[in-house]
Short mmCIF file of C-alpha atoms in Angstrom, two decimals:
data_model
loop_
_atom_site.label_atom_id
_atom_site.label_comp_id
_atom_site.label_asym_id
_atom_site.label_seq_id
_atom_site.Cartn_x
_atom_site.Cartn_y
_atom_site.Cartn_z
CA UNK A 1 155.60 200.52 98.95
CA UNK A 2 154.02 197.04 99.49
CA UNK A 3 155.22 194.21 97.20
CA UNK A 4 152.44 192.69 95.04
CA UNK A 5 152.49 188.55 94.82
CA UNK A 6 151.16 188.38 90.95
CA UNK A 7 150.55 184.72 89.65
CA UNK A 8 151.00 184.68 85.71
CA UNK A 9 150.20 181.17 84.64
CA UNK A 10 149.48 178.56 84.47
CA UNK A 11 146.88 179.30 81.77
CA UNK A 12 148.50 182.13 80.61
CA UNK A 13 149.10 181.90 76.62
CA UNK A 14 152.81 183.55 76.76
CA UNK A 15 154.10 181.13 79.08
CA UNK A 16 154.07 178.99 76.53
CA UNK A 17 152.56 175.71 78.36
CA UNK A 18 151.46 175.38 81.51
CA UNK A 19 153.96 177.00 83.43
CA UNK A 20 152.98 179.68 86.72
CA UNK A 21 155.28 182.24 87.62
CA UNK A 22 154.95 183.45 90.86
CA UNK A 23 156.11 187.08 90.00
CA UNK A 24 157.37 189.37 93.44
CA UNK A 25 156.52 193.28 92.28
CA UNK A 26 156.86 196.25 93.07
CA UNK A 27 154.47 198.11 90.93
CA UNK A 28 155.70 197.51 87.52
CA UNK A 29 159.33 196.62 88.38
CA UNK A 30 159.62 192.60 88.60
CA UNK A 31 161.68 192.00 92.30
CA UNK A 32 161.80 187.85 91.83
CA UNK A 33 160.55 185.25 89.56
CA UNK A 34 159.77 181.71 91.06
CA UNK A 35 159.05 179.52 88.68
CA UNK A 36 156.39 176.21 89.59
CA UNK A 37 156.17 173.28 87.43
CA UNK A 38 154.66 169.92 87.52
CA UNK A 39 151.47 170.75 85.60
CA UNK A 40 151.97 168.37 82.90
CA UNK A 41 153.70 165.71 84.43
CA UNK A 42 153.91 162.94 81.96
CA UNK A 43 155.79 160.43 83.92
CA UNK A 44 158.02 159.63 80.87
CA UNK A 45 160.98 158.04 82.83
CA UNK A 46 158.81 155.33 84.82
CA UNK A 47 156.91 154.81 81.84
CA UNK A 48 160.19 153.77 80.40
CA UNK A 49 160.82 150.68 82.69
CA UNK A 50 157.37 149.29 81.87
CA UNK A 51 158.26 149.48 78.05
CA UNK A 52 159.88 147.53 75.89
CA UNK A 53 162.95 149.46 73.50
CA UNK A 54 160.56 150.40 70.68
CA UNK A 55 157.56 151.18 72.60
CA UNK A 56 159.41 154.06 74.52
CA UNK A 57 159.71 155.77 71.18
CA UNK A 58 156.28 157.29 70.79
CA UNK A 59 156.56 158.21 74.58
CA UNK A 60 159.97 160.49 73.36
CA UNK A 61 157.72 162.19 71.11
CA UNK A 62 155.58 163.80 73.80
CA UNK A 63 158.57 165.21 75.75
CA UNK A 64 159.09 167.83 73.22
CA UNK A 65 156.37 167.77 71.08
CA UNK A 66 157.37 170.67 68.88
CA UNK A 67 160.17 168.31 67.83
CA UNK A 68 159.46 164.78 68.06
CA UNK A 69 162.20 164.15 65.69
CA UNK A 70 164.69 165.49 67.56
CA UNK A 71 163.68 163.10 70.45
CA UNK A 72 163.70 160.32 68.97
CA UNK A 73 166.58 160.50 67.64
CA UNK A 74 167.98 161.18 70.48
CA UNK A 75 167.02 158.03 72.14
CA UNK A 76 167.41 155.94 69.70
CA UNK A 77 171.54 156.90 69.14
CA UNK A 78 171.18 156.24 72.99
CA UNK A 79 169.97 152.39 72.57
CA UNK A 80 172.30 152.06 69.15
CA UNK A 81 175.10 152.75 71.37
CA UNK A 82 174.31 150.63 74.28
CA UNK A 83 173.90 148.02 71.63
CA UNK A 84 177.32 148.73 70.12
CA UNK A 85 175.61 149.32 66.61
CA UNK A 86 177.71 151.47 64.33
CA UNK A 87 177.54 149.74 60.88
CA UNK A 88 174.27 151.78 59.48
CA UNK A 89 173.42 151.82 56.05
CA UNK A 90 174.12 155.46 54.45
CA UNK A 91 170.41 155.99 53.26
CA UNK A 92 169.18 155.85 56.78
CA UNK A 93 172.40 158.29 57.87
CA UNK A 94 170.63 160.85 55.58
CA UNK A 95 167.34 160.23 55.86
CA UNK A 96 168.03 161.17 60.22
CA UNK A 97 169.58 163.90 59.31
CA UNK A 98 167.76 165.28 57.05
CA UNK A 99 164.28 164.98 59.15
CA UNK A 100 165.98 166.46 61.88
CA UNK A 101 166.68 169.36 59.81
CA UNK A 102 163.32 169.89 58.70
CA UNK A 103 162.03 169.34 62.32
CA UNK A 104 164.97 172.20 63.48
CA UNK A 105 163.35 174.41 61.07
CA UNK A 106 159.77 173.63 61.70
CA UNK A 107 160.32 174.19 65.90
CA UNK A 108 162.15 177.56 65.35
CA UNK A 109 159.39 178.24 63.20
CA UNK A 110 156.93 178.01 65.38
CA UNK A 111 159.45 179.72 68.42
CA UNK A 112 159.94 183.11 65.88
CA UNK A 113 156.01 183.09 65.60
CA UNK A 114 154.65 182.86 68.93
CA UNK A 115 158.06 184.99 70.35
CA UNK A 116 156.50 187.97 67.90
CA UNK A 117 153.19 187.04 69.12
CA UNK A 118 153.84 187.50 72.72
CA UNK A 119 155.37 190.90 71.82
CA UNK A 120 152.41 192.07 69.71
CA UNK A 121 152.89 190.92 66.45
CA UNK A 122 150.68 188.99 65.02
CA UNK A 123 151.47 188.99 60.97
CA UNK A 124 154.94 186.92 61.32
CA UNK A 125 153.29 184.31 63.43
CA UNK A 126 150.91 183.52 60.78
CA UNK A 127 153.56 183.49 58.04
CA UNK A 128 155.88 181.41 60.08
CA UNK A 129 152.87 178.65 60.73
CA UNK A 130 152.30 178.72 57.16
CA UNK A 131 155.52 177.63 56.58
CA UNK A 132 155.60 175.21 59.19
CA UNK A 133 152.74 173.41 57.72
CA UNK A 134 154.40 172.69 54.68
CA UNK A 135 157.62 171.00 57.09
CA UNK A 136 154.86 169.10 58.79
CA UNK A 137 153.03 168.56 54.84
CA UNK A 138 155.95 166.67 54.32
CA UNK A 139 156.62 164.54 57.66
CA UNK A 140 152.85 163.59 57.40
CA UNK A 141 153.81 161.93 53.73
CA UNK A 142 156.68 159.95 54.99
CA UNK A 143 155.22 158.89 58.56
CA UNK A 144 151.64 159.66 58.23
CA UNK A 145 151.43 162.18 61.36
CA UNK A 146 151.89 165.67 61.68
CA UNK A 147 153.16 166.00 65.36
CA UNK A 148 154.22 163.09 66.92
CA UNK A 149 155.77 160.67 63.92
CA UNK A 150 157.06 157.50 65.80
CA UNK A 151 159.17 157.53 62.45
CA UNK A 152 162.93 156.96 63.77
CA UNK A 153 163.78 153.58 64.83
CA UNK A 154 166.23 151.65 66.63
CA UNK A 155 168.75 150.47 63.70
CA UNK A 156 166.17 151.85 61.06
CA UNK A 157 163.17 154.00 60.25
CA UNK A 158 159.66 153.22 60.00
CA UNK A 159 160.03 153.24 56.46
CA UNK A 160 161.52 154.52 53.84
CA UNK A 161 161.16 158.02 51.93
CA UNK A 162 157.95 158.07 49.34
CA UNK A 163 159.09 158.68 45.59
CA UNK A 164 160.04 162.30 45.17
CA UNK A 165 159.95 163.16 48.85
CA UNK A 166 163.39 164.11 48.17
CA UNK A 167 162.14 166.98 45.32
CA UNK A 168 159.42 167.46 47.09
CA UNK A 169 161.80 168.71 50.18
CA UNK A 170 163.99 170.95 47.89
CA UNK A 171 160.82 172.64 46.57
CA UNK A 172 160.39 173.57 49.75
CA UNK A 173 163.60 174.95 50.73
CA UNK A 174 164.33 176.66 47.43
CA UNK A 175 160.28 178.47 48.57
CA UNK A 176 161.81 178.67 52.44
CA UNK A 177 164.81 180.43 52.07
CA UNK A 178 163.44 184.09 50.33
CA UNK A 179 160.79 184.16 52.77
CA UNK A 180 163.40 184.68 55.53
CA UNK A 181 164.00 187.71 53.99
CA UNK A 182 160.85 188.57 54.24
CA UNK A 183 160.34 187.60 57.90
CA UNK A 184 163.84 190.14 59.00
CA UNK A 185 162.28 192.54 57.03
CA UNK A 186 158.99 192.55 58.77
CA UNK A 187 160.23 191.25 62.24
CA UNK A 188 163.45 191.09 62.95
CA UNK A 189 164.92 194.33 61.82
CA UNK A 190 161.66 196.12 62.60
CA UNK A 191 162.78 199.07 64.80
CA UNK A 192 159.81 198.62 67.64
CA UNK A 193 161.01 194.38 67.59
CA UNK A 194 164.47 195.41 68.45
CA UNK A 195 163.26 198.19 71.25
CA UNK A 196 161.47 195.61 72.91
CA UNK A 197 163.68 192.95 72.57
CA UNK A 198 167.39 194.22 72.45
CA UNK A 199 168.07 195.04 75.85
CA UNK A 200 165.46 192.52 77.49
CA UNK A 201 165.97 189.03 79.80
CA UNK A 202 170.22 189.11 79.37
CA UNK A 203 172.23 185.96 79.67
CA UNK A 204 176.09 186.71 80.10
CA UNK A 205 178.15 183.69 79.08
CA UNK A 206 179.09 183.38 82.40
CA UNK A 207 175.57 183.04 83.35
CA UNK A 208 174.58 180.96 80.62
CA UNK A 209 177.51 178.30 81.25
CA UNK A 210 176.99 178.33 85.15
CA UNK A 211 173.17 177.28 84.54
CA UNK A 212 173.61 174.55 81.74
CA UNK A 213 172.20 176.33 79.09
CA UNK A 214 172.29 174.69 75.01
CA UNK A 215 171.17 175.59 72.16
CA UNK A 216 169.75 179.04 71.06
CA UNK A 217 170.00 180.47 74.85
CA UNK A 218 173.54 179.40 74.82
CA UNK A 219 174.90 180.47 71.91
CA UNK A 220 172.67 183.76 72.04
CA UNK A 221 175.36 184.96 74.75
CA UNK A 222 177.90 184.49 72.04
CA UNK A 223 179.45 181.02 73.18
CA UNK A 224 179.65 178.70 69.82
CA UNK A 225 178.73 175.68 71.06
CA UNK A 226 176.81 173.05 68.82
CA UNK A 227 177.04 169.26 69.35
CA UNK A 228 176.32 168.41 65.75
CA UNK A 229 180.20 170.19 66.03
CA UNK A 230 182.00 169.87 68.85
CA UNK A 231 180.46 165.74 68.91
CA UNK A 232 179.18 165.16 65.34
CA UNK A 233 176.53 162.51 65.86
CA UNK A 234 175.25 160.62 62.44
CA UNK A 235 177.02 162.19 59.52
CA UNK A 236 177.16 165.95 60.22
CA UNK A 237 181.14 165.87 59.92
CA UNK A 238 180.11 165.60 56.33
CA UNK A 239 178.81 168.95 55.81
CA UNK A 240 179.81 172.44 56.00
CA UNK A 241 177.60 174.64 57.63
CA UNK A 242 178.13 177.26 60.36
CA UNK A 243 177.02 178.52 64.22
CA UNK A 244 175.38 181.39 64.34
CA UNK A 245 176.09 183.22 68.28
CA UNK A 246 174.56 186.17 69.25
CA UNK A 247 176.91 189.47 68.96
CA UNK A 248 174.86 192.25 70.24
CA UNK A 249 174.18 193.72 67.78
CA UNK A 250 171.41 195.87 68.82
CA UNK A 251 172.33 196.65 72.89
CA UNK A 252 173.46 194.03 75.05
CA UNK A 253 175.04 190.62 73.94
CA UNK A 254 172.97 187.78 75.17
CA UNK A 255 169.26 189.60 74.97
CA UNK A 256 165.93 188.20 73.65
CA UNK A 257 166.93 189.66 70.51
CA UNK A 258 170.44 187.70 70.08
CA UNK A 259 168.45 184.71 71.08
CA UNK A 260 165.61 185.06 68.24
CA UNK A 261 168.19 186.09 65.71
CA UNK A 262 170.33 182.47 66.59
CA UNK A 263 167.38 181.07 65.87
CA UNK A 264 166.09 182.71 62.20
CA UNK A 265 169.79 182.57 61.23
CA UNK A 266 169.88 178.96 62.11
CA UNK A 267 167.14 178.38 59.71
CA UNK A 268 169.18 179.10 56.87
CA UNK A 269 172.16 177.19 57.91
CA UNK A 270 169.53 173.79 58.11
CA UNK A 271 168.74 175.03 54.61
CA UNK A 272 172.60 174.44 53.61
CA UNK A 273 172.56 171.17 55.33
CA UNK A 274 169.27 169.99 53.87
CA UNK A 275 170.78 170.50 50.04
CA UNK A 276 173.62 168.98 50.51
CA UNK A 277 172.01 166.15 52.52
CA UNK A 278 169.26 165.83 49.39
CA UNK A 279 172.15 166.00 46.89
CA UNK A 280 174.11 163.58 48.28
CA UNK A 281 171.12 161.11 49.54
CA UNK A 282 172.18 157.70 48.18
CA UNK A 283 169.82 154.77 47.20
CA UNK A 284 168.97 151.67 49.14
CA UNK A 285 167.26 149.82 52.12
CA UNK A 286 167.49 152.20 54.83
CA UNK A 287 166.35 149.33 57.01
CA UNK A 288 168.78 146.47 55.99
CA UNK A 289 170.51 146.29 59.11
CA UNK A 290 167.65 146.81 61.63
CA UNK A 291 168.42 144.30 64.45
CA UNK A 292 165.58 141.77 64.41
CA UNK A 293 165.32 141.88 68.38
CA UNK A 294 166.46 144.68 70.59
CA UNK A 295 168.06 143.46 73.93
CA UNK A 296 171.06 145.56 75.15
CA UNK A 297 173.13 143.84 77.06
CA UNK A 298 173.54 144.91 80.64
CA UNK A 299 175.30 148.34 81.76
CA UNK A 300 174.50 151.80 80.71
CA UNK A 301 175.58 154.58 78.25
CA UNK A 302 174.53 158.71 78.03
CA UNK A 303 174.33 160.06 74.70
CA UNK A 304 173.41 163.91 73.63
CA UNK A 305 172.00 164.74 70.43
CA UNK A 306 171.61 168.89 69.22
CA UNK A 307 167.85 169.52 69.31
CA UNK A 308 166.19 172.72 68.42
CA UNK A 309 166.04 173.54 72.18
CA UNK A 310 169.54 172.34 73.30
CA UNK A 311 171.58 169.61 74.37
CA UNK A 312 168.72 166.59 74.61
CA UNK A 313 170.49 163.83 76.50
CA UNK A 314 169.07 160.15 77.37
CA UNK A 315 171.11 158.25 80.43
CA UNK A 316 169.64 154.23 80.09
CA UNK A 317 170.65 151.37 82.65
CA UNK A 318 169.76 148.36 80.77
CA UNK A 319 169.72 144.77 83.43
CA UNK A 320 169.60 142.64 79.67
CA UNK A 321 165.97 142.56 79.58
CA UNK A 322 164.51 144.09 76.45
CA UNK A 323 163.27 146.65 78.95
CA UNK A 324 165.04 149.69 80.05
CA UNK A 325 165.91 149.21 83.79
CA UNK A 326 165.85 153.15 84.25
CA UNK A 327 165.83 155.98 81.73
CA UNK A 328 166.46 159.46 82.38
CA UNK A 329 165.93 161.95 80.33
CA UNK A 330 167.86 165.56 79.94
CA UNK A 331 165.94 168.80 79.27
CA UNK A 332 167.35 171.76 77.69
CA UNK A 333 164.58 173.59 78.46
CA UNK A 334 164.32 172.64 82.28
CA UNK A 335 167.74 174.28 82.89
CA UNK A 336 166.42 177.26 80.95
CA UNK A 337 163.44 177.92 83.02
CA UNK A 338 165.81 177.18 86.10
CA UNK A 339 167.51 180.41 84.95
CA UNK A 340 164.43 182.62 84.81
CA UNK A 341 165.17 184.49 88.00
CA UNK A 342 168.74 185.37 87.12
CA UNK A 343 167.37 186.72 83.91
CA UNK A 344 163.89 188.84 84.40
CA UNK A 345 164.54 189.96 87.90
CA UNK A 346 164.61 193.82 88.18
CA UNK A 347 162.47 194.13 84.44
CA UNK A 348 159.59 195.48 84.01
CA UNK A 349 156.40 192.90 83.80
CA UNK A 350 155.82 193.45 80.31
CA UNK A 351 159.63 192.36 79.72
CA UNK A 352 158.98 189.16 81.73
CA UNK A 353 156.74 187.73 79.32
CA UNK A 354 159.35 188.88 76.52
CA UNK A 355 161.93 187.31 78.42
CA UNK A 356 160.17 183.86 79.14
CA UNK A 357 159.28 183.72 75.40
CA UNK A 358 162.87 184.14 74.17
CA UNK A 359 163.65 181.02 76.07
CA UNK A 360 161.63 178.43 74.00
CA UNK A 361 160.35 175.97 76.52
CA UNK A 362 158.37 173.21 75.70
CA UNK A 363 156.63 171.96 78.91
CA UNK A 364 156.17 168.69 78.08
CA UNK A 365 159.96 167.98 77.97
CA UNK A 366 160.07 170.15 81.60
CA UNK A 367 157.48 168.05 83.29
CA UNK A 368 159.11 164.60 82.21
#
């Protein structure tokens, strides 16, 4: 009748980084999850100050390093704004969106494959890196690195597109899009998936909302929420796609299993948005109105971009300098793992590590 103090973590591969759970059992049955962080502190928000505009931006790739795209872009609307830049030329419009498209379907990528890994299957997380590396294939060709691409800038991007990176990127999708199929067939519809998922680590809206969630987690509970909606950002007004929200399908809304479904469905929805983004890309100097010299003048602005993990959000207080005076940075995924009690307590231990995997986190973008 004793309760057993289990520590899973920090080295633990389905914790997905180095996170420790202090786990409170009673034999199998998980009493209370206390989650401890700081393990990969990176120091990104002091490391800010001491930075000039353009040098933060590599330092945004290594919050969330499954997608650096997403990041910067994210900081970069952050300093447009502050800057009071609006009048972008439309090649570079596309060219954002359509890398953080690719990146959206790269990250859930790799999420799908390791959240079937930690579950024990092990075919769709090859298949799904496969894929990936063709997303990253194509990232390497336009910024010449395959994880952290320094390839958004402020006003501009490092460069443009290569010749035919723009067929090159519908060869892929038109290849993408059956193999979905393939993955629900194998994974997601798979009747031992769905018992091990379906009724495992549930987020009521309620509970969802009242902890801050985004992205996937959120809308897993059935809430449609989606920035590049409700506050399009770049061009997104411009194209029709929709937001997929869990619906419990199989048991309970808001379970592991509405979350990893968001996330597959929202695949093929970056797939509509990448054609019409490639059909529609228009021709020019997608760096014709970089700013020559980057100095914000003094106050502060808050802007939130739609990453793969959530509502990313940069706060900068800018004193003039061309140095950020402080920079904060908002993690989707810290307000996920913030929720992990609510969620696993009273499951079994094997549904712990389901549940913590249906979350997503990417330490790096915890441990700021």
């Amino acid at each position: 009748g004793d309760d057993l103090i289990m520590q899973m973590g920090p080295q633990h591969p389905s914790t997905h980084g180095v996170l420790r759970l202090e786990l409170v059992m009673d034999g199998e049955l998980v009493k209370k999850i206390t989650p401890h962080i700081g393990y990969l502190h990176r120091c990104f928000e002091k490391h800010a100050e001491a930075m000039t505009y353009p040098q933060v931006i590599p330092y945004t790739d290594r919050m969330d390093y499954l997608a650096a795209m997403s990041m910067e872009l994210g900081f970069v609307l952050t300093v447009e704004k502050m800057m009071g830049l609006t009048d972008f030329p439309e090649r570079l419009q596309y060219i954002r969106v359509i890398m953080a498209e690719l990146q959206r379907i790269a990250s859930h990528l790799l999420a799908i494959g390791t959240f079937g890994l930690d579950v024990g299957a092990i075919t769709p997380f090859l298949w799904c890196f496969r894929d990936r590396e063709k997303v990253l294939d194509l990232f390497e060709w336009a910024s010449g690195a395959r994880l952290l691409y320094n390839y958004l800038w402020i006003g501009g991007v490092m460069q443009d597109l290569p010749d035919n990176f723009a067929r090159q990127a519908r060869d892929f999708i038109d290849y993408f899009e059956p193999r979905v199929k393939e993955l629900n067939d194998l994974l997601s519809f798979n009747k031992i998936f769905i018992e091990r998922t379906a009724n495992v680590g549930i987020i009521s809206p309620e509970v969802a909302i009242s902890y801050g969630l985004g992205g996937p987690n959120l809308r897993g509970s059935g809430v449609r929420w989606d920035l590049r909606k409700e506050e399009p950002y770049c061009i997104y007004d411009r194209f029709e796609f929709e937001i997929p929200i869990g619906t419990g399908e199989f048991g309970a809304l808001g379970s592991a299993w509405d979350r990893y479904i968001v996330r597959v469905r929202e695949m093929l929805e970056s797939v509509k948005i990448l054609r019409q983004a490639l059909d529609q890309l228009p021709s020019g100097d997608p760096n014709s109105a970089t700013p020559r010299r980057i100095r914000p003048p003094e106050g502060d602005a808050y802007m939130r971009t739609e990453s793969p993990r959530g509502e990313i959000g940069f706060y900068i207080v800018s004193d003039g300098s061309d140095k950020p005076f402080r920079c904060k940075g908002r993690s989707p995924c810290f307000t996920a793992i913030s929720a992990i009690d609510e969620i696993g307590r009273n499951s079994l231990v094997a549904d712990a590590v389901a549940t913590v995997g249906s979350l997503d986190i990417v330490l790096g973008e915890i441990d700021r």
